[in-house]
């Protein structure tokens, strides 16, 4: 709250120079000024931020700013401040602070690549869970020492191999090669040790069942020696197996030694076996044993138990185990009786022939009882000492020597008390354990306190060193006072270490203090002269008050070391200041009245704001109303300025509390809305997996409508959430666009294919080189192949293509139907050309020239076809050219041609020359009489008449008057030209 308050009080229009000057006047020892320095540390100007952090002087703040800072110059300055004259412990502490403030792996990687100290880089890499970070630093860092330190952290063979290829330092390459050799040697040693362990397990197992030789004990000693050499390399299972085998071998060696001693001592009493596990505890705690057997000659026993004896031993051992399992471990008498009974019954067996596993089982059964009995006896013997020990109060006032003595005494007792772990501990032993835990907790607490004090002292020393280097005497003095207050809290060793660290900074501080006192005196004298000038020649009241205030502030800041109370220069300045301020005392009183009025207005505003807060529905507040109330209250609050801060502190605290309550309500509302939007974002992201795109689009539209109904959130969060919400929305609509584009592409492809098919149809319709029937069949095939594609097209495109295709097919069909008529037209034109050629030959024949008609005859078959009437008439005309000219034949032909032309013109509805109109009427009358009641003449009959007229031709007459009057040639030409019309008749 204080940082927010001071941040609001900073002048927005202040220049960096004014901010830097204000920072120099602040002290980090004052809580309010420290809060203001922290507000400056958030300034937008990097130089201001750096100056504020340096003035605070905390290493944690420097690390925090380094993590957040983006300006390269400021980052370099921060690195210099952090790692200037620091030891290895400081480097590790800096690395821990940077790791704590850097939340993401990328920031930590960037820091590791920038840090100039090898110890800090090594500590940071050790804390980061990034196996490739050390490799990157060893290969790319700008400082060779850091690269070497990072290479020392790499132990993975693959990374060492990669670093050996990419390292650019000779020292790094040498280190990598040495590590590779050590890894190879360690691997070889591990393999050899594993082989030795396997051989030891095998040899110890074989030794149990080996033949009884004279050197059996020596062989057991060899196995024991090998076990001692390899015990550090054994796992729990391996150690248990080897210990069991060695124990059996030792028991067998002892048995062999006893068997060898029996023949030599016939009168010796039978030895009483003891437990394999010695009783731990006081030397006076002896396990009772039964009376020895009377002297008698030993019987000769079999080397092993028979089946009956073995069954008896097993049953006895089971009884002993059952009896021991139900014992009260808290009763020493019960334990002693049970232990005595177990040994008595067990010694009644032939122990010299018992199997090793039975001996081990009996020993494992009675060993916990013997240990518990020894503990009970020791606790009874030390009862008073233990009771006094447990009554000792463990508190913070307890001397360290007393705690150490208690720990030593407790360790001695616990070393002699071997209580079975599976049994409940006695009350005294449990009290000792609990007291030991309390002692350990107190020692740990004191160690933590000492460590915290040591860390705080290191920070203060670092801060002092920085202030001295930057010539900041006042801050250095504050840091020196804090250090002096902290030194008594350290131990003697830590204090000596701190004194060694402080020797250089304190020497520099003394020089800085002497220089400051020497240089500050002229400035103080100048300030005295200025304040005396104001006393003698006062200014306007407001200017006088500001000038006196400024000079007093300058007097306080002119030197870091204040003058003594009896100093004449100090008395001179204070007296002149009082006299100068007397000139504006009345004006100052009026200002105080205005400040009091502003304070009353602020209290009124606080009361109104409290009433407004009481009317708010905190379960469902209107966030817009709260925002407007906060802005209006702040604006009005700032309007009532200035006030006396000492008097307005309570009102300010109350106002800040209410504003904080409104702010928190707004934040909670924003968070609720943000949570609602997060739910919508989750639903939107889930839509990306929906296979039904249309349904997903509908749900997306519904989510967008729901998004609009959610209330406001913080501006930054609004942008972030909207970006996350838009991403799946955009992806979903992009899917729809892609689907539409795909469908459009498929449709375009089908339309293009249909257009290509129509182009083929048009080409077929326009191609006159192919037969019409072949073109029609090809067009039908194209339409048949096109029809499935047309069914997939949109209705509008399909109808357009079907319409165009129908037009083209109709044209082909029309052309196919019109083909016979066209052939007839072509034949008429060909016949007209042949008739003209005949007429030319006939003209030459009429003039008496020799005519050769063979070429024309030869071409008739190709031009007119075979076996046609027109060809026969042409051939007759050409054959007549071989005989002399016959005028009578020519007259007959002329008459026939005239009648035929009139008949054709009547039938074809063509005009007839005026000279022949009478003949035409006569022909029409005759035709009416002949064809009364019949239908009109068809086109085939008319076509046959026109062929006959062309084939009969006009002959070249000697007297051409009749032929000219007939006008046969233009009339025939007119008939041929009109053929397309009259050939349409069905």
Short mmCIF file of N, CA and C in Angstrom, two decimals, residues 837-849 851 881 954-957:
data_model
loop_
_atom_site.label_atom_id
_atom_site.label_comp_id
_atom_site.label_asym_id
_atom_site.label_seq_id
_atom_site.Cartn_x
_atom_site.Cartn_y
_atom_site.Cartn_z
N UNK A 837 -19.17 -25.98 -118.59
CA UNK A 837 -18.04 -26.53 -119.38
C UNK A 837 -18.55 -27.15 -120.69
N UNK A 838 -19.69 -27.87 -120.61
CA UNK A 838 -20.27 -28.46 -121.83
C UNK A 838 -20.68 -27.38 -122.82
N UNK A 839 -21.27 -26.30 -122.29
CA UNK A 839 -21.71 -25.20 -123.17
C UNK A 839 -20.52 -24.57 -123.86
N UNK A 840 -19.41 -24.46 -123.18
CA UNK A 840 -18.21 -23.90 -123.82
C UNK A 840 -17.72 -24.79 -124.94
N UNK A 841 -17.72 -26.13 -124.68
CA UNK A 841 -17.30 -27.05 -125.74
C UNK A 841 -18.27 -27.02 -126.93
N UNK A 842 -19.59 -26.91 -126.60
CA UNK A 842 -20.58 -26.87 -127.68
C UNK A 842 -20.43 -25.61 -128.52
N UNK A 843 -20.09 -24.51 -127.89
CA UNK A 843 -19.86 -23.28 -128.66
C UNK A 843 -18.70 -23.45 -129.64
N UNK A 844 -17.61 -24.08 -129.18
CA UNK A 844 -16.47 -24.34 -130.07
C UNK A 844 -16.87 -25.28 -131.20
N UNK A 845 -17.70 -26.32 -130.83
CA UNK A 845 -18.15 -27.26 -131.86
C UNK A 845 -19.03 -26.56 -132.89
N UNK A 846 -19.92 -25.61 -132.49
CA UNK A 846 -20.80 -24.89 -133.39
C UNK A 846 -19.98 -24.01 -134.33
N UNK A 847 -18.84 -23.52 -133.88
CA UNK A 847 -17.99 -22.68 -134.72
C UNK A 847 -17.08 -23.51 -135.61
N UNK A 848 -17.21 -24.83 -135.53
CA UNK A 848 -16.46 -25.69 -136.43
C UNK A 848 -15.09 -26.07 -135.93
N UNK A 849 -14.84 -25.82 -134.73
CA UNK A 849 -13.52 -26.19 -134.17
C UNK A 849 -13.55 -27.64 -133.72
N UNK A 851 -13.19 -30.37 -131.16
CA UNK A 851 -13.43 -30.37 -129.71
C UNK A 851 -12.95 -31.68 -129.10
N UNK A 881 -21.03 -34.17 -129.64
CA UNK A 881 -19.99 -33.28 -130.16
C UNK A 881 -19.08 -33.99 -131.16
N UNK A 954 -28.27 -25.28 -122.36
CA UNK A 954 -28.48 -24.54 -123.63
C UNK A 954 -27.40 -24.96 -124.61
N UNK A 955 -27.77 -25.42 -125.80
CA UNK A 955 -26.79 -25.79 -126.83
C UNK A 955 -26.33 -24.54 -127.55
N UNK A 956 -25.14 -24.60 -128.01
CA UNK A 956 -24.58 -23.49 -128.78
C UNK A 956 -25.14 -23.53 -130.21
N UNK A 957 -26.11 -22.67 -130.51
CA UNK A 957 -26.79 -22.68 -131.82
C UNK A 957 -26.02 -21.82 -132.83
#
